[in-house]
Amino acid sequence: MQATLSVLGSGTSMGVPTIGCDCAVCCSVDPHDRRLRPSIMLQYNGKLVLIDTTPDFREQALRQRIRKIDAIIYTHGHADHILGLDDVRPLSFKRITGGPKIPLYANESTARVLKHIFKYIFDDDYKFGSIAQVELHPVTHEPLQLFGATFIPVPVIHGEAEIFGYRFGSAAYLTDFSEIPESSLPLLQDLDVLFLDALRHKPHPTHSTVENSLSIVNRLKPKRTFFTHISHDLPHDETNRQLPAGVRLAYDGLKLEFEI
Ligand SMILES: [Zn+2]
Ligand SMILES: [Zn+2]
Ligand SMILES: [Zn+2]
């Protein structure tokens, strides 16, 4: 079926502009150079699925006029991917969701971080007003069925940790990786849309670079590729002019249609 993917944020963990930085990209007037923390939203079959809840989630939800969330899938437990969970509160109250809690899909290590950071949400004895109405569901290496679509967890190496990207239909979203293991490549064949981490040109211990992600594009040959988790080292326009056809930097607000 037809689905829409919207980029809620295309920036690295500190966001662009970075606080206190006067570099050309942080001072740029091009709106494409303003990057909130990395997340996407998928809409299909009348449902809305988020991948990650960033520290900018409130701003992202207001910009996109999000009125309900049917599920949240997590890639991993780093701060830039989870800290907005508390801000799903107004969308999680019964009057909006019609009853059930919002399901959060997370692997074991991510669930552990969520329960630690947001202890008050998952404890049953919170007495001080409203808390997010959410419940955890495990993600393993097995595909996940959600509202008529299949989400395949794609193991990627993020520094020393194995985390998940996801493939859903003809698209895949791989944020935060330094390496994609050979064993994950078969999960990424025949893609229409591929999102890849491309922090900057200079090597980084836990993130992919433009050059490394271009070599992945050459192997997988997706129809359209978008780089994300972008730092202030990459000016939008100038970098796009250097990228080959079919490969572009993602930007906040980018919206694509694909088959899920
Ligand atoms: Zn990140
Ligand atoms: Zn800067
Ligand atoms: Zn990370």
mmCIF file of C-alpha atoms and ligand atoms in Angstrom:
data_model
loop_
_atom_site.group_PDB
_atom_site.id
_atom_site.type_symbol
_atom_site.label_atom_id
_atom_site.label_comp_id
_atom_site.label_asym_id
_atom_site.label_seq_id
_atom_site.Cartn_x
_atom_site.Cartn_y
_atom_site.Cartn_z
ATOM 1 C CA MET A 1 0.000 0.000 0.000
ATOM 2 C CA GLN A 2 0.978 3.637 -0.414
ATOM 3 C CA ALA A 3 2.747 5.328 2.517
ATOM 4 C CA THR A 4 4.171 8.753 3.287
ATOM 5 C CA LEU A 5 7.487 9.300 5.046
ATOM 6 C CA SER A 6 8.136 12.705 6.608
ATOM 7 C CA VAL A 7 11.486 13.771 8.010
ATOM 8 C CA LEU A 8 10.922 15.329 11.429
ATOM 9 C CA GLY A 9 14.601 15.977 11.999
ATOM 10 C CA SER A 10 17.775 15.446 9.953
ATOM 11 C CA GLY A 11 20.398 16.765 12.371
ATOM 12 C CA THR A 12 23.016 15.180 14.551
ATOM 13 C CA SER A 13 22.718 14.845 18.326
ATOM 14 C CA MET A 14 23.397 18.515 19.114
ATOM 15 C CA GLY A 15 21.197 19.819 16.302
ATOM 16 C CA VAL A 16 22.132 22.468 13.719
ATOM 17 C CA PRO A 17 22.677 25.300 14.496
ATOM 18 C CA THR A 18 24.731 24.034 17.382
ATOM 19 C CA ILE A 19 24.478 26.122 20.530
ATOM 20 C CA GLY A 20 27.345 28.600 20.741
ATOM 21 C CA CYS A 21 28.676 27.947 17.224
ATOM 22 C CA ASP A 22 29.281 30.739 14.700
ATOM 23 C CA CYS A 23 30.302 28.594 11.719
ATOM 24 C CA ALA A 24 28.889 29.242 8.229
ATOM 25 C CA VAL A 25 26.284 26.458 8.444
ATOM 26 C CA CYS A 26 25.133 27.400 11.946
ATOM 27 C CA CYS A 27 24.762 31.013 10.743
ATOM 28 C CA SER A 28 23.194 30.049 7.391
ATOM 29 C CA VAL A 29 19.883 31.643 6.413
ATOM 30 C CA ASP A 30 18.955 28.609 4.274
ATOM 31 C CA PRO A 31 16.138 26.814 6.182
ATOM 32 C CA HIS A 32 17.579 23.475 4.942
ATOM 33 C CA ASP A 33 20.571 24.134 7.194
ATOM 34 C CA ARG A 34 18.375 24.129 10.315
ATOM 35 C CA ARG A 35 18.311 20.549 11.487
ATOM 36 C CA LEU A 36 16.395 19.231 14.475
ATOM 37 C CA ARG A 37 17.361 15.933 16.045
ATOM 38 C CA PRO A 38 16.836 12.805 13.887
ATOM 39 C CA SER A 39 13.431 11.180 13.540
ATOM 40 C CA ILE A 40 10.897 10.257 10.868
ATOM 41 C CA MET A 41 7.140 9.787 10.753
ATOM 42 C CA LEU A 42 5.339 7.207 8.608
ATOM 43 C CA GLN A 43 1.688 7.466 7.606
ATOM 44 C CA TYR A 44 -0.165 4.569 5.988
ATOM 45 C CA ASN A 45 -3.456 2.747 6.355
ATOM 46 C CA GLY A 46 -4.827 5.673 8.390
ATOM 47 C CA LYS A 47 -2.100 5.194 11.020
ATOM 48 C CA LEU A 48 0.880 7.252 12.151
ATOM 49 C CA VAL A 49 4.094 5.554 13.249
ATOM 50 C CA LEU A 50 7.087 7.467 14.622
ATOM 51 C CA ILE A 51 10.646 6.259 14.571
ATOM 52 C CA ASP A 52 12.291 7.733 17.696
ATOM 53 C CA THR A 53 11.198 10.637 19.909
ATOM 54 C CA THR A 54 13.905 13.291 19.886
ATOM 55 C CA PRO A 55 14.496 16.137 22.371
ATOM 56 C CA ASP A 56 12.834 18.275 19.639
ATOM 57 C CA PHE A 57 9.701 16.131 19.451
ATOM 58 C CA ARG A 58 7.416 18.856 20.773
ATOM 59 C CA GLU A 59 8.522 21.299 18.061
ATOM 60 C CA GLN A 60 8.380 18.559 15.409
ATOM 61 C CA ALA A 61 4.832 17.536 16.379
ATOM 62 C CA LEU A 62 3.647 21.144 16.285
ATOM 63 C CA ARG A 63 5.275 21.762 12.890
ATOM 64 C CA GLN A 64 3.751 18.633 11.382
ATOM 65 C CA ARG A 65 0.426 19.164 13.157
ATOM 66 C CA ILE A 66 0.531 15.629 14.553
ATOM 67 C CA ARG A 67 -2.857 14.842 16.068
ATOM 68 C CA LYS A 68 -2.355 11.213 17.078
ATOM 69 C CA ILE A 69 0.361 8.597 17.300
ATOM 70 C CA ASP A 70 -0.461 4.935 16.777
ATOM 71 C CA ALA A 71 2.993 3.502 17.583
ATOM 72 C CA ILE A 72 6.582 4.522 18.277
ATOM 73 C CA ILE A 73 9.506 2.375 17.178
ATOM 74 C CA TYR A 74 12.936 2.989 18.690
ATOM 75 C CA THR A 75 16.296 2.523 17.004
ATOM 76 C CA HIS A 76 18.359 2.775 20.208
ATOM 77 C CA GLY A 77 18.519 4.459 23.581
ATOM 78 C CA HIS A 78 20.778 7.466 22.950
ATOM 79 C CA ALA A 79 19.518 10.797 24.275
ATOM 80 C CA ASP A 80 18.976 12.352 20.838
ATOM 81 C CA HIS A 81 16.539 9.530 19.951
ATOM 82 C CA ILE A 82 14.507 9.139 23.136
ATOM 83 C CA LEU A 83 14.378 12.320 25.212
ATOM 84 C CA GLY A 84 11.122 13.591 23.676
ATOM 85 C CA LEU A 85 9.107 10.669 25.011
ATOM 86 C CA ASP A 86 7.579 12.774 27.781
ATOM 87 C CA ASP A 87 6.166 15.149 25.165
ATOM 88 C CA VAL A 88 3.862 12.499 23.678
ATOM 89 C CA ARG A 89 1.703 13.132 26.760
ATOM 90 C CA PRO A 90 -1.047 15.258 25.179
ATOM 91 C CA LEU A 91 -1.384 12.737 22.338
ATOM 92 C CA SER A 92 -1.512 9.768 24.684
ATOM 93 C CA PHE A 93 -4.473 10.726 26.812
ATOM 94 C CA LYS A 94 -7.509 8.539 26.391
ATOM 95 C CA ARG A 95 -9.703 11.184 24.839
ATOM 96 C CA ILE A 96 -7.384 11.307 21.842
ATOM 97 C CA THR A 97 -6.326 7.692 21.467
ATOM 98 C CA GLY A 98 -9.743 6.231 22.271
ATOM 99 C CA GLY A 99 -8.416 4.065 25.061
ATOM 100 C CA PRO A 100 -5.322 1.979 24.481
ATOM 101 C CA LYS A 101 -1.893 3.165 25.516
ATOM 102 C CA ILE A 102 0.565 4.104 22.767
ATOM 103 C CA PRO A 103 2.762 1.057 22.090
ATOM 104 C CA LEU A 104 6.520 1.649 22.197
ATOM 105 C CA TYR A 105 8.607 -0.902 20.335
ATOM 106 C CA ALA A 106 12.149 -1.206 21.648
ATOM 107 C CA ASN A 107 14.808 -3.881 21.942
ATOM 108 C CA GLU A 108 15.988 -5.005 25.361
ATOM 109 C CA SER A 109 18.812 -2.502 25.834
ATOM 110 C CA THR A 110 16.708 0.433 24.614
ATOM 111 C CA ALA A 111 13.807 -0.587 26.870
ATOM 112 C CA ARG A 112 16.226 -0.691 29.801
ATOM 113 C CA VAL A 113 17.349 2.887 29.077
ATOM 114 C CA LEU A 114 13.753 4.107 28.643
ATOM 115 C CA LYS A 115 12.716 2.543 31.967
ATOM 116 C CA HIS A 116 15.719 4.099 33.685
ATOM 117 C CA ILE A 117 15.446 7.638 32.252
ATOM 118 C CA PHE A 118 11.651 7.744 32.368
ATOM 119 C CA LYS A 119 11.205 5.702 35.552
ATOM 120 C CA TYR A 120 8.158 7.746 36.575
ATOM 121 C CA ILE A 121 6.323 6.785 33.359
ATOM 122 C CA PHE A 122 6.787 3.058 33.861
ATOM 123 C CA ASP A 123 6.344 2.917 37.660
ATOM 124 C CA ASP A 124 2.778 2.267 38.735
ATOM 125 C CA ASP A 125 2.852 4.655 41.675
ATOM 126 C CA TYR A 126 3.128 8.083 40.031
ATOM 127 C CA LYS A 127 0.829 10.470 41.901
ATOM 128 C CA PHE A 128 1.652 13.903 40.546
ATOM 129 C CA GLY A 129 -0.627 14.597 37.626
ATOM 130 C CA SER A 130 -0.581 13.287 34.120
ATOM 131 C CA ILE A 131 2.038 10.989 32.650
ATOM 132 C CA ALA A 132 2.436 9.634 29.130
ATOM 133 C CA GLN A 133 0.107 6.704 28.516
ATOM 134 C CA VAL A 134 2.550 4.353 26.828
ATOM 135 C CA GLU A 135 3.529 0.687 27.106
ATOM 136 C CA LEU A 136 6.650 -1.170 26.059
ATOM 137 C CA HIS A 137 6.663 -4.024 23.558
ATOM 138 C CA PRO A 138 9.823 -5.991 22.772
ATOM 139 C CA VAL A 139 11.667 -5.832 19.462
ATOM 140 C CA THR A 140 13.865 -8.820 18.644
ATOM 141 C CA HIS A 141 15.504 -9.702 15.336
ATOM 142 C CA GLU A 142 12.102 -10.905 14.119
ATOM 143 C CA PRO A 143 9.971 -8.767 11.785
ATOM 144 C CA LEU A 144 7.299 -6.675 13.441
ATOM 145 C CA GLN A 145 3.759 -6.493 12.049
ATOM 146 C CA LEU A 146 2.143 -3.075 12.493
ATOM 147 C CA PHE A 147 -1.189 -2.027 10.983
ATOM 148 C CA GLY A 148 -0.741 -4.169 7.893
ATOM 149 C CA ALA A 149 2.945 -3.333 7.289
ATOM 150 C CA THR A 150 6.059 -5.346 8.139
ATOM 151 C CA PHE A 151 8.996 -3.679 9.883
ATOM 152 C CA ILE A 152 12.211 -5.662 9.603
ATOM 153 C CA PRO A 153 14.857 -4.799 12.214
ATOM 154 C CA VAL A 154 18.195 -4.287 10.435
ATOM 155 C CA PRO A 155 21.184 -4.753 12.771
ATOM 156 C CA VAL A 156 23.830 -2.039 12.319
ATOM 157 C CA ILE A 157 27.018 -1.301 14.254
ATOM 158 C CA HIS A 158 27.009 2.045 16.102
ATOM 159 C CA GLY A 159 30.487 2.368 17.594
ATOM 160 C CA GLU A 160 30.654 -0.628 19.905
ATOM 161 C CA ALA A 161 26.916 -1.298 20.069
ATOM 162 C CA GLU A 162 24.597 -3.195 17.767
ATOM 163 C CA ILE A 163 21.442 -1.182 17.245
ATOM 164 C CA PHE A 164 18.514 -1.407 14.839
ATOM 165 C CA GLY A 165 17.652 0.378 11.659
ATOM 166 C CA TYR A 166 14.384 -0.683 10.037
ATOM 167 C CA ARG A 167 13.184 -1.749 6.641
ATOM 168 C CA PHE A 168 9.497 -1.257 5.884
ATOM 169 C CA GLY A 169 8.248 -2.162 2.411
ATOM 170 C CA SER A 170 10.391 -0.466 -0.235
ATOM 171 C CA ALA A 171 12.103 1.905 2.231
ATOM 172 C CA ALA A 172 14.725 1.617 4.974
ATOM 173 C CA TYR A 173 15.852 4.021 7.685
ATOM 174 C CA LEU A 174 19.366 3.512 9.058
ATOM 175 C CA THR A 175 20.332 6.314 11.392
ATOM 176 C CA ASP A 176 23.327 6.084 13.702
ATOM 177 C CA PHE A 177 25.767 3.520 12.373
ATOM 178 C CA SER A 178 29.481 3.355 11.784
ATOM 179 C CA GLU A 179 29.222 0.106 9.853
ATOM 180 C CA ILE A 180 26.576 -2.107 8.284
ATOM 181 C CA PRO A 181 27.501 -5.765 8.796
ATOM 182 C CA GLU A 182 27.585 -7.965 5.675
ATOM 183 C CA SER A 183 24.841 -10.096 7.208
ATOM 184 C CA SER A 184 22.430 -7.124 7.115
ATOM 185 C CA LEU A 185 22.967 -6.335 3.423
ATOM 186 C CA PRO A 186 20.478 -8.968 2.158
ATOM 187 C CA LEU A 187 17.751 -7.110 4.110
ATOM 188 C CA LEU A 188 18.478 -3.971 2.082
ATOM 189 C CA GLN A 189 18.089 -5.165 -1.499
ATOM 190 C CA ASP A 190 15.736 -3.599 -4.086
ATOM 191 C CA LEU A 191 15.022 -0.433 -2.124
ATOM 192 C CA ASP A 192 13.155 2.532 -3.506
ATOM 193 C CA VAL A 193 14.124 4.811 -0.583
ATOM 194 C CA LEU A 194 17.167 4.482 1.700
ATOM 195 C CA PHE A 195 18.068 6.789 4.581
ATOM 196 C CA LEU A 196 21.673 6.566 5.766
ATOM 197 C CA ASP A 197 23.668 8.200 8.540
ATOM 198 C CA ALA A 198 26.224 10.627 7.027
ATOM 199 C CA LEU A 199 27.487 12.852 9.810
ATOM 200 C CA ARG A 200 30.272 14.667 7.954
ATOM 201 C CA HIS A 201 33.387 14.004 5.829
ATOM 202 C CA LYS A 202 35.826 13.498 8.708
ATOM 203 C CA PRO A 203 35.793 9.996 10.269
ATOM 204 C CA HIS A 204 33.912 9.529 13.530
ATOM 205 C CA PRO A 205 34.053 6.504 15.852
ATOM 206 C CA THR A 206 30.276 5.909 15.973
ATOM 207 C CA HIS A 207 28.906 7.489 12.774
ATOM 208 C CA SER A 208 29.148 7.000 9.055
ATOM 209 C CA THR A 209 30.699 9.624 6.785
ATOM 210 C CA VAL A 210 29.532 10.926 3.399
ATOM 211 C CA GLU A 211 32.221 8.808 1.716
ATOM 212 C CA ASN A 212 31.378 5.632 3.625
ATOM 213 C CA SER A 213 27.649 6.035 2.985
ATOM 214 C CA LEU A 214 28.313 6.652 -0.733
ATOM 215 C CA SER A 215 30.167 3.341 -0.858
ATOM 216 C CA ILE A 216 27.097 1.669 0.698
ATOM 217 C CA VAL A 217 24.887 3.317 -1.941
ATOM 218 C CA ASN A 218 27.175 1.879 -4.628
ATOM 219 C CA ARG A 219 26.713 -1.610 -3.249
ATOM 220 C CA LEU A 220 22.969 -1.481 -2.568
ATOM 221 C CA LYS A 221 21.915 0.752 -5.476
ATOM 222 C CA PRO A 222 18.620 2.029 -4.049
ATOM 223 C CA LYS A 223 16.551 4.269 -6.343
ATOM 224 C CA ARG A 224 16.663 7.254 -3.965
ATOM 225 C CA THR A 225 19.049 7.835 -1.050
ATOM 226 C CA PHE A 226 18.888 10.518 1.627
ATOM 227 C CA PHE A 227 21.645 11.213 4.124
ATOM 228 C CA THR A 228 20.627 12.106 7.662
ATOM 229 C CA HIS A 229 22.043 12.684 11.190
ATOM 230 C CA ILE A 230 23.928 15.563 9.563
ATOM 231 C CA SER A 231 26.365 17.804 11.460
ATOM 232 C CA HIS A 232 27.173 21.468 10.870
ATOM 233 C CA ASP A 233 30.119 20.398 8.694
ATOM 234 C CA LEU A 234 27.811 19.876 5.689
ATOM 235 C CA PRO A 235 26.163 22.912 4.080
ATOM 236 C CA HIS A 236 22.936 21.738 2.398
ATOM 237 C CA ASP A 237 23.254 23.279 -1.059
ATOM 238 C CA GLU A 238 26.987 22.953 -1.516
ATOM 239 C CA THR A 239 26.994 19.311 -0.357
ATOM 240 C CA ASN A 240 24.058 18.393 -2.604
ATOM 241 C CA ARG A 241 25.906 19.783 -5.617
ATOM 242 C CA GLN A 242 28.769 17.376 -4.899
ATOM 243 C CA LEU A 243 26.564 14.292 -4.437
ATOM 244 C CA PRO A 244 25.793 11.931 -7.328
ATOM 245 C CA ALA A 245 22.326 11.747 -8.928
ATOM 246 C CA GLY A 246 19.822 9.965 -6.710
ATOM 247 C CA VAL A 247 21.648 10.895 -3.481
ATOM 248 C CA ARG A 248 20.726 13.999 -1.492
ATOM 249 C CA LEU A 249 20.936 15.348 2.041
ATOM 250 C CA ALA A 250 17.660 14.954 3.905
ATOM 251 C CA TYR A 251 16.151 18.064 5.443
ATOM 252 C CA ASP A 252 13.509 18.744 8.061
ATOM 253 C CA GLY A 253 10.072 18.643 6.461
ATOM 254 C CA LEU A 254 11.108 16.449 3.499
ATOM 255 C CA LYS A 255 8.134 14.285 2.523
ATOM 256 C CA LEU A 256 8.184 11.203 0.254
ATOM 257 C CA GLU A 257 5.702 8.679 -1.066
ATOM 258 C CA PHE A 258 6.665 4.994 -1.222
ATOM 259 C CA GLU A 259 5.176 1.487 -1.123
ATOM 260 C CA ILE A 260 5.024 -0.079 2.314
HETATM 261 ZN ZN ZN B 1 21.897 9.852 17.136
HETATM 262 ZN ZN ZN B 2 28.435 25.331 13.567
HETATM 263 ZN ZN ZN B 3 23.284 7.081 18.736
#
